PDB file of C-alpha atoms in Angstrom:
ATOM      1  CA  MET A 468     -34.207  34.941 -33.324  1.00 47.00           C
ATOM      2  CA  GLU A 469     -31.834  32.062 -32.644  1.00 51.00           C
ATOM      3  CA  PRO A 470     -30.313  30.526 -35.796  1.00 55.00           C
ATOM      4  CA  SER A 471     -31.677  27.096 -36.601  1.00 53.00           C
ATOM      5  CA  PHE A 472     -28.238  25.524 -36.861  1.00 54.00           C
ATOM      6  CA  LEU A 473     -27.613  26.325 -33.171  1.00 61.00           C
ATOM      7  CA  LYS A 474     -30.663  24.407 -31.997  1.00 71.00           C
ATOM      8  CA  PRO A 475     -29.875  20.813 -30.980  1.00 72.00           C
ATOM      9  CA  SER A 476     -31.612  18.230 -33.096  1.00 77.00           C
ATOM     10  CA  LEU A 477     -33.801  15.453 -31.716  1.00 78.00           C
ATOM     11  CA  GLY A 478     -31.052  12.896 -32.298  1.00 78.00           C
ATOM     12  CA  SER A 479     -28.565  15.074 -30.398  1.00 82.00           C
ATOM     13  CA  ARG A 480     -30.948  15.406 -27.458  1.00 84.00           C
ATOM     14  CA  VAL A 481     -31.544  11.644 -27.356  1.00 86.00           C
ATOM     15  CA  PHE A 482     -27.788  11.045 -27.497  1.00 86.00           C
ATOM     16  CA  ASP A 483     -27.151  13.483 -24.616  1.00 86.00           C
ATOM     17  CA  LEU A 484     -29.940  11.881 -22.573  1.00 90.00           C
ATOM     18  CA  CYS A 485     -28.471   8.413 -23.121  1.00 92.00           C
ATOM     19  CA  ASN A 486     -25.030   9.675 -22.082  1.00 91.00           C
ATOM     20  CA  VAL A 487     -26.419  11.181 -18.899  1.00 92.00           C
ATOM     21  CA  MET A 488     -28.307   7.998 -18.037  1.00 94.00           C
ATOM     22  CA  ILE A 489     -25.272   5.803 -18.661  1.00 95.00           C
ATOM     23  CA  MET A 490     -23.046   8.076 -16.535  1.00 93.00           C
ATOM     24  CA  LEU A 491     -25.592   8.030 -13.719  1.00 93.00           C
ATOM     25  CA  VAL A 492     -25.788   4.233 -13.791  1.00 94.00           C
ATOM     26  CA  LEU A 493     -21.997   3.900 -13.813  1.00 93.00           C
ATOM     27  CA  SER A 494     -21.641   6.440 -10.994  1.00 90.00           C
ATOM     28  CA  PHE A 495     -24.172   4.574  -8.869  1.00 90.00           C
ATOM     29  CA  ALA A 496     -22.438   1.262  -9.598  1.00 90.00           C
ATOM     30  CA  MET A 497     -19.138   2.731  -8.359  1.00 88.00           C
ATOM     31  CA  LEU A 498     -20.600   4.461  -5.304  1.00 88.00           C
ATOM     32  CA  TYR A 499     -22.942   1.691  -4.161  1.00 89.00           C
ATOM     33  CA  PRO A 500     -20.244  -0.572  -2.608  1.00 87.00           C
ATOM     34  CA  PHE A 501     -19.055   2.297  -0.395  1.00 87.00           C
ATOM     35  CA  ILE A 502     -22.592   3.285   0.549  1.00 89.00           C
ATOM     36  CA  ASN A 503     -23.420  -0.323   1.388  1.00 89.00           C
ATOM     37  CA  LEU A 504     -20.286  -0.694   3.527  1.00 87.00           C
ATOM     38  CA  LEU A 505     -21.118   2.521   5.345  1.00 88.00           C
ATOM     39  CA  ALA A 506     -24.659   1.309   6.032  1.00 89.00           C
ATOM     40  CA  LEU A 507     -23.387  -2.039   7.326  1.00 87.00           C
ATOM     41  CA  SER A 508     -20.775  -0.391   9.543  1.00 85.00           C
ATOM     42  CA  LEU A 509     -23.450   1.800  11.158  1.00 87.00           C
ATOM     43  CA  ASN A 510     -25.857  -1.081  11.753  1.00 86.00           C
ATOM     44  CA  ASP A 511     -26.315  -3.363  14.746  1.00 83.00           C
ATOM     45  CA  GLY A 512     -24.277  -6.535  14.304  1.00 77.00           C
ATOM     46  CA  ALA A 513     -27.006  -9.030  15.221  1.00 74.00           C
ATOM     47  CA  ASP A 514     -29.480  -7.295  12.953  1.00 77.00           C
ATOM     48  CA  ALA A 515     -26.987  -7.081  10.081  1.00 79.00           C
ATOM     49  CA  ALA A 516     -26.614 -10.879  10.136  1.00 74.00           C
ATOM     50  CA  ARG A 517     -30.196 -11.145   8.876  1.00 78.00           C
ATOM     51  CA  GLY A 518     -29.191  -9.405   5.624  1.00 78.00           C
ATOM     52  CA  GLY A 519     -31.279  -7.012   3.587  1.00 80.00           C
ATOM     53  CA  ILE A 520     -29.196  -3.869   4.286  1.00 82.00           C
ATOM     54  CA  TYR A 521     -28.436  -1.907   1.146  1.00 83.00           C
ATOM     55  CA  LEU A 522     -28.364   1.913   1.340  1.00 85.00           C
ATOM     56  CA  LEU A 523     -29.334   2.801   4.927  1.00 85.00           C
ATOM     57  CA  PRO A 524     -28.734   1.102   8.288  1.00 86.00           C
ATOM     58  CA  ARG A 525     -31.799  -0.647   9.714  1.00 85.00           C
ATOM     59  CA  GLN A 526     -30.801  -0.401  13.388  1.00 85.00           C
ATOM     60  CA  PHE A 527     -28.313   2.391  13.902  1.00 86.00           C
ATOM     61  CA  SER A 528     -25.309   1.502  16.075  1.00 83.00           C
ATOM     62  CA  LEU A 529     -21.774   2.854  16.520  1.00 83.00           C
ATOM     63  CA  ASP A 530     -20.524  -0.192  18.440  1.00 81.00           C
ATOM     64  CA  SER A 531     -18.202  -1.303  15.629  1.00 82.00           C
ATOM     65  CA  TYR A 532     -16.464   2.068  15.488  1.00 83.00           C
ATOM     66  CA  MET A 533     -16.335   2.281  19.290  1.00 82.00           C
ATOM     67  CA  LEU A 534     -14.574  -1.071  19.391  1.00 78.00           C
ATOM     68  CA  LEU A 535     -12.067   0.092  16.795  1.00 78.00           C
ATOM     69  CA  PHE A 536     -11.205   3.353  18.523  1.00 79.00           C
ATOM     70  CA  GLN A 537     -11.312   2.232  22.160  1.00 77.00           C
ATOM     71  CA  ASN A 538      -7.753   0.911  22.042  1.00 70.00           C
ATOM     72  CA  LYS A 539      -4.932   3.441  22.209  1.00 73.00           C
ATOM     73  CA  ARG A 540      -2.810   1.291  19.901  1.00 77.00           C
ATOM     74  CA  LEU A 541      -5.077   2.326  17.065  1.00 78.00           C
ATOM     75  CA  LEU A 542      -3.732   5.890  17.198  1.00 79.00           C
ATOM     76  CA  SER A 543      -0.186   4.566  17.387  1.00 84.00           C
ATOM     77  CA  GLY A 544      -0.793   2.355  14.351  1.00 84.00           C
ATOM     78  CA  LEU A 545      -2.393   5.270  12.524  1.00 84.00           C
ATOM     79  CA  GLY A 546       0.656   7.440  13.171  1.00 88.00           C
ATOM     80  CA  ILE A 547       3.008   4.721  11.922  1.00 91.00           C
ATOM     81  CA  SER A 548       0.876   4.215   8.793  1.00 90.00           C
ATOM     82  CA  ILE A 549       0.886   7.946   8.024  1.00 90.00           C
ATOM     83  CA  LEU A 550       4.640   8.136   8.614  1.00 93.00           C
ATOM     84  CA  ARG A 551       5.166   5.155   6.312  1.00 93.00           C
ATOM     85  CA  VAL A 552       3.051   6.723   3.572  1.00 92.00           C
ATOM     86  CA  VAL A 553       4.864  10.068   3.782  1.00 93.00           C
ATOM     87  CA  VAL A 554       8.409   8.673   3.961  1.00 94.00           C
ATOM     88  CA  GLY A 555       7.831   5.771   1.570  1.00 94.00           C
ATOM     89  CA  THR A 556       6.033   7.820  -1.063  1.00 93.00           C
ATOM     90  CA  THR A 557       8.476  10.746  -0.956  1.00 93.00           C
ATOM     91  CA  THR A 558      11.592   8.591  -1.222  1.00 94.00           C
ATOM     92  CA  CYS A 559      10.094   6.293  -3.863  1.00 94.00           C
ATOM     93  CA  VAL A 560       8.963   9.147  -6.110  1.00 93.00           C
ATOM     94  CA  PHE A 561      12.258  11.007  -5.716  1.00 91.00           C
ATOM     95  CA  MET A 562      14.587   8.036  -6.330  1.00 92.00           C
ATOM     96  CA  THR A 563      12.480   6.397  -9.034  1.00 93.00           C
ATOM     97  CA  GLY A 564      12.065   9.719 -10.821  1.00 92.00           C
ATOM     98  CA  LEU A 565      15.818  10.265 -10.735  1.00 91.00           C
ATOM     99  CA  LEU A 566      16.377   6.786 -12.158  1.00 91.00           C
ATOM    100  CA  ALA A 567      13.800   7.442 -14.877  1.00 91.00           C
ATOM    101  CA  TYR A 568      15.617  10.642 -15.825  1.00 90.00           C
ATOM    102  CA  ILE A 569      18.961   8.817 -15.991  1.00 89.00           C
ATOM    103  CA  VAL A 570      17.658   6.176 -18.413  1.00 89.00           C
ATOM    104  CA  THR A 571      16.250   8.910 -20.683  1.00 87.00           C
ATOM    105  CA  ILE A 572      19.498  10.893 -21.071  1.00 85.00           C
ATOM    106  CA  ARG A 573      20.510  10.276 -24.670  1.00 80.00           C
ATOM    107  CA  GLY A 574      24.156  10.953 -23.963  1.00 78.00           C
ATOM    108  CA  PHE A 575      24.347   8.207 -21.319  1.00 80.00           C
ATOM    109  CA  SER A 576      25.708   5.087 -23.037  1.00 81.00           C
ATOM    110  CA  GLY A 577      24.522   2.653 -20.371  1.00 81.00           C
ATOM    111  CA  ARG A 578      20.886   3.752 -20.256  1.00 82.00           C
ATOM    112  CA  LYS A 579      19.581   0.801 -22.270  1.00 84.00           C
ATOM    113  CA  MET A 580      21.474  -1.735 -20.182  1.00 87.00           C
ATOM    114  CA  LEU A 581      20.287  -0.069 -16.991  1.00 85.00           C
ATOM    115  CA  ARG A 582      16.683  -0.171 -18.146  1.00 85.00           C
ATOM    116  CA  LEU A 583      16.949  -3.848 -19.076  1.00 87.00           C
ATOM    117  CA  LEU A 584      18.495  -4.594 -15.687  1.00 87.00           C
ATOM    118  CA  PHE A 585      15.533  -3.113 -13.827  1.00 87.00           C
ATOM    119  CA  LEU A 586      13.079  -4.619 -16.303  1.00 86.00           C
ATOM    120  CA  PHE A 587      14.536  -8.052 -15.448  1.00 88.00           C
ATOM    121  CA  THR A 588      13.532  -7.572 -11.797  1.00 86.00           C
ATOM    122  CA  MET A 589       9.868  -7.199 -12.811  1.00 85.00           C
ATOM    123  CA  TYR A 590       9.732 -10.803 -14.025  1.00 86.00           C
ATOM    124  CA  PHE A 591      12.282 -12.569 -11.822  1.00 85.00           C
ATOM    125  CA  GLY A 592      12.622 -12.243  -8.053  1.00 80.00           C
ATOM    126  CA  GLY A 593      14.811 -13.823  -5.430  1.00 81.00           C
ATOM    127  CA  GLY A 594      11.928 -15.382  -3.512  1.00 84.00           C
ATOM    128  CA  LEU A 595      10.527 -14.867  -0.053  1.00 87.00           C
ATOM    129  CA  ILE A 596      13.204 -16.653   1.978  1.00 89.00           C
ATOM    130  CA  PRO A 597      16.236 -15.018   0.266  1.00 89.00           C
ATOM    131  CA  THR A 598      14.522 -11.642   0.570  1.00 90.00           C
ATOM    132  CA  TYR A 599      13.932 -12.173   4.282  1.00 91.00           C
ATOM    133  CA  MET A 600      17.555 -13.244   4.772  1.00 92.00           C
ATOM    134  CA  LEU A 601      18.697 -10.118   2.923  1.00 91.00           C
ATOM    135  CA  MET A 602      16.587  -7.877   5.157  1.00 91.00           C
ATOM    136  CA  MET A 603      18.017  -9.672   8.199  1.00 92.00           C
ATOM    137  CA  LYS A 604      21.618  -9.263   7.008  1.00 92.00           C
ATOM    138  CA  LEU A 605      20.992  -5.555   6.378  1.00 91.00           C
ATOM    139  CA  GLY A 606      19.652  -5.155   9.923  1.00 91.00           C
ATOM    140  CA  LEU A 607      16.209  -3.996   8.790  1.00 91.00           C
ATOM    141  CA  ILE A 608      14.162  -6.565  10.724  1.00 92.00           C
ATOM    142  CA  ASN A 609      11.969  -4.981  13.429  1.00 91.00           C
ATOM    143  CA  THR A 610      12.813  -1.460  12.249  1.00 92.00           C
ATOM    144  CA  PHE A 611      10.789   1.218  10.499  1.00 92.00           C
ATOM    145  CA  HIS A 612      13.325   1.369   7.655  1.00 93.00           C
ATOM    146  CA  VAL A 613      12.189  -1.993   6.300  1.00 93.00           C
ATOM    147  CA  TYR A 614       8.999  -0.287   5.137  1.00 93.00           C
ATOM    148  CA  TRP A 615      10.600   2.198   2.746  1.00 92.00           C
ATOM    149  CA  ILE A 616      14.170   1.149   1.862  1.00 93.00           C
ATOM    150  CA  PRO A 617      13.155  -1.953  -0.193  1.00 91.00           C
ATOM    151  CA  GLY A 618      10.735   0.227  -2.176  1.00 89.00           C
ATOM    152  CA  LEU A 619      13.124   3.044  -3.059  1.00 91.00           C
ATOM    153  CA  LEU A 620      13.269   1.961  -6.705  1.00 90.00           C
ATOM    154  CA  ASN A 621      10.282   0.546  -8.558  1.00 90.00           C
ATOM    155  CA  ALA A 622      10.856  -0.753 -12.070  1.00 90.00           C
ATOM    156  CA  TYR A 623       7.234  -0.382 -13.148  1.00 90.00           C
ATOM    157  CA  TYR A 624       7.024   3.208 -11.941  1.00 91.00           C
ATOM    158  CA  MET A 625      10.357   3.897 -13.607  1.00 91.00           C
ATOM    159  CA  LEU A 626       9.025   2.777 -16.995  1.00 89.00           C
ATOM    160  CA  ILE A 627       5.973   5.022 -16.639  1.00 88.00           C
ATOM    161  CA  MET A 628       8.064   8.049 -15.686  1.00 89.00           C
ATOM    162  CA  ALA A 629      10.653   7.380 -18.384  1.00 89.00           C
ATOM    163  CA  SER A 630       7.949   7.123 -21.054  1.00 87.00           C
ATOM    164  CA  TYR A 631       6.615  10.524 -19.992  1.00 87.00           C
ATOM    165  CA  MET A 632      10.057  12.164 -19.852  1.00 87.00           C
ATOM    166  CA  GLN A 633      10.989  10.862 -23.292  1.00 86.00           C
ATOM    167  CA  ASN A 634       8.138  12.888 -24.785  1.00 84.00           C
ATOM    168  CA  LEU A 635       9.524  16.140 -23.355  1.00 83.00           C
ATOM    169  CA  PRO A 636      11.307  18.431 -25.826  1.00 83.00           C
ATOM    170  CA  GLU A 637      15.021  17.644 -25.932  1.00 81.00           C
ATOM    171  CA  SER A 638      15.759  21.362 -26.287  1.00 81.00           C
ATOM    172  CA  LEU A 639      14.764  21.859 -22.628  1.00 80.00           C
ATOM    173  CA  SER A 640      17.737  19.953 -21.256  1.00 83.00           C
ATOM    174  CA  GLU A 641      20.088  20.867 -24.113  1.00 83.00           C
ATOM    175  CA  SER A 642      19.635  24.599 -23.570  1.00 83.00           C
ATOM    176  CA  ALA A 643      20.236  24.129 -19.842  1.00 83.00           C
ATOM    177  CA  ARG A 644      23.461  22.197 -20.498  1.00 85.00           C
ATOM    178  CA  ILE A 645      24.641  24.943 -22.834  1.00 84.00           C
ATOM    179  CA  ASP A 646      24.061  27.428 -20.014  1.00 81.00           C
ATOM    180  CA  GLY A 647      26.263  25.282 -17.739  1.00 83.00           C
ATOM    181  CA  ALA A 648      23.610  23.456 -15.681  1.00 81.00           C
ATOM    182  CA  GLY A 649      24.438  20.030 -14.278  1.00 84.00           C
ATOM    183  CA  GLU A 650      22.196  16.971 -14.518  1.00 83.00           C
ATOM    184  CA  LEU A 651      20.856  17.307 -10.980  1.00 87.00           C
ATOM    185  CA  LEU A 652      20.017  20.960 -11.566  1.00 87.00           C
ATOM    186  CA  ILE A 653      18.271  20.047 -14.821  1.00 87.00           C
ATOM    187  CA  TYR A 654      16.307  17.343 -13.033  1.00 88.00           C
ATOM    188  CA  PHE A 655      15.123  19.555 -10.177  1.00 87.00           C
ATOM    189  CA  ARG A 656      14.628  22.846 -12.024  1.00 87.00           C
ATOM    190  CA  ILE A 657      13.318  21.643 -15.406  1.00 87.00           C
ATOM    191  CA  ILE A 658      12.333  17.980 -15.596  1.00 88.00           C
ATOM    192  CA  PHE A 659      10.529  17.791 -12.254  1.00 88.00           C
ATOM    193  CA  PRO A 660       8.318  20.902 -12.715  1.00 86.00           C
ATOM    194  CA  VAL A 661       7.176  19.945 -16.216  1.00 86.00           C
ATOM    195  CA  SER A 662       6.627  16.303 -15.179  1.00 86.00           C
ATOM    196  CA  LEU A 663       4.315  17.002 -12.236  1.00 85.00           C
ATOM    197  CA  PRO A 664       1.377  15.004 -13.731  1.00 84.00           C
ATOM    198  CA  VAL A 665       3.326  11.736 -13.860  1.00 87.00           C
ATOM    199  CA  PHE A 666       4.990  12.408 -10.499  1.00 89.00           C
ATOM    200  CA  ALA A 667       1.589  13.009  -8.919  1.00 86.00           C
ATOM    201  CA  SER A 668       0.194   9.822 -10.471  1.00 85.00           C
ATOM    202  CA  ILE A 669       3.093   7.748  -9.170  1.00 88.00           C
ATOM    203  CA  ALA A 670       2.716   9.407  -5.755  1.00 89.00           C
ATOM    204  CA  VAL A 671      -0.923   8.279  -5.613  1.00 85.00           C
ATOM    205  CA  PHE A 672      -0.028   4.724  -6.647  1.00 87.00           C
ATOM    206  CA  SER A 673       2.819   4.520  -4.142  1.00 91.00           C
ATOM    207  CA  SER A 674       0.863   6.050  -1.257  1.00 89.00           C
ATOM    208  CA  VAL A 675      -2.054   3.667  -1.771  1.00 87.00           C
ATOM    209  CA  GLY A 676       0.360   0.734  -1.837  1.00 89.00           C
ATOM    210  CA  HIS A 677       2.049   1.811   1.398  1.00 91.00           C
ATOM    211  CA  TRP A 678      -1.271   2.565   3.082  1.00 89.00           C
ATOM    212  CA  ASN A 679      -2.782  -0.844   2.290  1.00 86.00           C
ATOM    213  CA  ALA A 680       0.389  -2.871   2.951  1.00 88.00           C
ATOM    214  CA  TRP A 681       0.198  -5.399   5.758  1.00 86.00           C
ATOM    215  CA  PHE A 682       2.065  -8.575   4.733  1.00 89.00           C
ATOM    216  CA  ASP A 683       5.539  -7.065   5.046  1.00 89.00           C
ATOM    217  CA  VAL A 684       4.564  -5.703   8.473  1.00 90.00           C
ATOM    218  CA  ILE A 685       3.729  -9.203   9.697  1.00 89.00           C
ATOM    219  CA  LEU A 686       6.784 -10.678   8.003  1.00 90.00           C
ATOM    220  CA  TYR A 687       9.469  -8.223   9.115  1.00 92.00           C
ATOM    221  CA  ASN A 688       7.965  -6.813  12.334  1.00 89.00           C
ATOM    222  CA  SER A 689       7.687  -9.805  14.641  1.00 85.00           C
ATOM    223  CA  ASN A 690       8.005  -7.808  17.868  1.00 85.00           C
ATOM    224  CA  GLY A 691       5.000  -5.621  16.994  1.00 80.00           C
ATOM    225  CA  HIS A 692       6.716  -2.328  17.820  1.00 86.00           C
ATOM    226  CA  TRP A 693       6.047  -0.949  14.330  1.00 89.00           C
ATOM    227  CA  ASP A 694       2.572  -2.355  13.697  1.00 87.00           C
ATOM    228  CA  THR A 695       0.595  -0.246  11.241  1.00 88.00           C
ATOM    229  CA  LEU A 696      -3.102   0.555  11.332  1.00 84.00           C
ATOM    230  CA  GLN A 697      -3.952  -2.150   8.808  1.00 83.00           C
ATOM    231  CA  VAL A 698      -2.272  -4.900  10.842  1.00 85.00           C
ATOM    232  CA  TYR A 699      -4.001  -3.782  14.020  1.00 81.00           C
ATOM    233  CA  LEU A 700      -7.411  -3.754  12.328  1.00 79.00           C
ATOM    234  CA  ARG A 701      -6.770  -7.176  10.789  1.00 79.00           C
ATOM    235  CA  ARG A 702      -5.774  -8.612  14.168  1.00 78.00           C
ATOM    236  CA  LEU A 703      -8.856  -7.138  15.837  1.00 75.00           C
ATOM    237  CA  LEU A 704     -11.118  -8.573  13.150  1.00 73.00           C
ATOM    238  CA  LEU A 705      -9.599 -12.038  13.578  1.00 75.00           C
ATOM    239  CA  GLU A 706     -10.098 -11.818  17.346  1.00 70.00           C
ATOM    240  CA  VAL A 707     -13.790 -10.999  16.967  1.00 67.00           C
ATOM    241  CA  GLU A 708     -14.286 -13.838  14.489  1.00 65.00           C
ATOM    242  CA  ALA A 709     -12.514 -16.278  16.827  1.00 65.00           C
ATOM    243  CA  LEU A 710     -14.569 -15.200  19.835  1.00 60.00           C
ATOM    244  CA  GLN A 711     -17.768 -15.628  17.882  1.00 61.00           C
ATOM    245  CA  GLN A 712     -16.847 -19.190  16.926  1.00 57.00           C
ATOM    246  CA  VAL A 713     -15.930 -20.296  20.460  1.00 52.00           C
ATOM    247  CA  ALA A 714     -19.180 -21.144  22.246  1.00 43.00           C
ATOM    248  CA  ASP A 715     -17.724 -21.554  25.739  1.00 42.00           C
ATOM    249  CA  GLN A 716     -16.322 -18.021  25.953  1.00 46.00           C
ATOM    250  CA  GLN A 717     -19.593 -16.195  26.411  1.00 48.00           C
ATOM    251  CA  LEU A 718     -18.137 -13.932  29.081  1.00 41.00           C
ATOM    252  CA  ALA A 719     -15.347 -12.744  26.823  1.00 45.00           C
ATOM    253  CA  TYR A 720     -17.727 -12.398  23.929  1.00 48.00           C
ATOM    254  CA  SER A 721     -20.296 -10.403  25.903  1.00 53.00           C
ATOM    255  CA  LYS A 722     -18.685  -7.063  25.071  1.00 54.00           C
ATOM    256  CA  PHE A 723     -19.028  -7.950  21.385  1.00 56.00           C
ATOM    257  CA  ARG A 724     -22.680  -8.960  21.608  1.00 60.00           C
ATOM    258  CA  ASN A 725     -23.828  -6.100  19.343  1.00 65.00           C
ATOM    259  CA  ILE A 726     -20.955  -6.568  16.908  1.00 70.00           C
ATOM    260  CA  SER A 727     -20.571  -9.133  14.172  1.00 74.00           C
ATOM    261  CA  PRO A 728     -17.592  -9.800  11.889  1.00 75.00           C
ATOM    262  CA  LEU A 729     -19.733  -8.450   9.043  1.00 78.00           C
ATOM    263  CA  THR A 730     -20.230  -5.010  10.593  1.00 82.00           C
ATOM    264  CA  LEU A 731     -16.695  -4.881  11.985  1.00 79.00           C
ATOM    265  CA  ARG A 732     -15.275  -5.745   8.559  1.00 80.00           C
ATOM    266  CA  ALA A 733     -17.344  -2.965   7.020  1.00 84.00           C
ATOM    267  CA  ALA A 734     -16.194  -0.465   9.665  1.00 84.00           C
ATOM    268  CA  THR A 735     -12.586  -1.540   9.125  1.00 81.00           C
ATOM    269  CA  SER A 736     -12.928  -1.026   5.368  1.00 81.00           C
ATOM    270  CA  MET A 737     -14.328   2.466   5.909  1.00 84.00           C
ATOM    271  CA  VAL A 738     -11.534   3.455   8.318  1.00 82.00           C
ATOM    272  CA  VAL A 739      -8.885   2.286   5.852  1.00 81.00           C
ATOM    273  CA  THR A 740     -10.541   3.733   2.728  1.00 81.00           C
ATOM    274  CA  VAL A 741     -11.707   7.171   3.878  1.00 80.00           C
ATOM    275  CA  PRO A 742      -8.198   8.727   4.220  1.00 79.00           C
ATOM    276  CA  ILE A 743      -7.348   7.789   0.616  1.00 78.00           C
ATOM    277  CA  ILE A 744     -10.646   9.244  -0.602  1.00 78.00           C
ATOM    278  CA  PHE A 745      -9.863  12.581   1.041  1.00 76.00           C
ATOM    279  CA  VAL A 746      -6.257  12.700  -0.222  1.00 73.00           C
ATOM    280  CA  TYR A 747      -6.937  11.784  -3.854  1.00 72.00           C
ATOM    281  CA  PRO A 748      -8.714  15.036  -4.897  1.00 72.00           C
ATOM    282  CA  PHE A 749      -5.596  17.071  -4.044  1.00 70.00           C
ATOM    283  CA  PHE A 750      -3.609  15.120  -6.689  1.00 68.00           C
ATOM    284  CA  GLN A 751      -6.328  14.933  -9.315  1.00 66.00           C
ATOM    285  CA  LYS A 752      -5.595  18.379 -10.762  1.00 66.00           C
ATOM    286  CA  TYR A 753      -2.087  17.250 -11.737  1.00 63.00           C
ATOM    287  CA  PHE A 754      -3.405  14.469 -13.949  1.00 56.00           C
ATOM    288  CA  VAL A 755      -4.237  16.922 -16.726  1.00 50.00           C
ATOM    289  CA  GLY A 756      -1.651  16.905 -19.493  1.00 46.00           C
ATOM    290  CA  GLY A 757      -0.407  19.767 -21.586  1.00 38.00           C
ATOM    291  CA  ILE A 758       1.687  21.319 -18.836  1.00 39.00           C
ATOM    292  CA  THR A 759       4.780  21.409 -21.090  1.00 39.00           C
ATOM    293  CA  LEU A 760       3.190  23.657 -23.747  1.00 38.00           C
ATOM    294  CA  GLY A 761       5.187  26.833 -24.144  1.00 37.00           C
ATOM    295  CA  ALA A 762       8.101  25.555 -22.053  1.00 42.00           C
ATOM    296  CA  VAL A 763      10.587  25.438 -24.932  1.00 43.00           C
ATOM    297  CA  LYS A 764      13.094  28.295 -24.914  1.00 42.00           C
ATOM    298  CA  GLY A 765      13.003  30.555 -27.904  1.00 41.00           C
TER     299      GLY A 765
END
């Protein structure tokens, strides 16, 4: 016979039911925008203009996706976007993490001044024109390097990493110094492994920022040789909207007769969002804390 104190009470059951209902409502509220965009992207453009599409497409059509993928420049832009995410995220996490470790070394007398110096850049910037002139003087205009070199060090990410590293046991680095390890060896062999959760979080933030970036591409890449996927999709969307508004270009607009800016915008959003959705689960496991338990040397 099961003890009575193990049986959930009526109040506990009602509480669990309310929690489940609230979680279901919140989950649907978060998933509905993506489901709605997917339904719009798979619907006929002329029919989608009538409205009333919520969860499922009313007239199934792949014309929006066919328009997106019919140009070979899309694959080129996709490759450049992936390369930017990989290079930009790797260098940003590595350099910013190293800076965060430097400002947390208690024996470094200039760590407070260095932190204040980078904190100053969060509130005061040089402006768009001076920044453009700096990129031009450095020879970064119309090059791939303009995508990742300006983002090597991020003050906000540095503060997050430094706050995490400050909570690590000081005995970790002290014992390594006693054994003769240098600061770089301590950073790579001790600090980095036990700080994987914060490094993974910053990697997600940085990769999403690089993946969605488009303004710096337009600003610094005037020749179009290093156009990313986002810029190409934006340009294609503007072309479709312009052709729809010009009444005397029916011949040019004929190939877009089953496509509307609404469905093309939805298809563009899905193409840009889906890669991030697939990448995020691989970093989610590192968000769990407690990885430093038992790491202190005895």
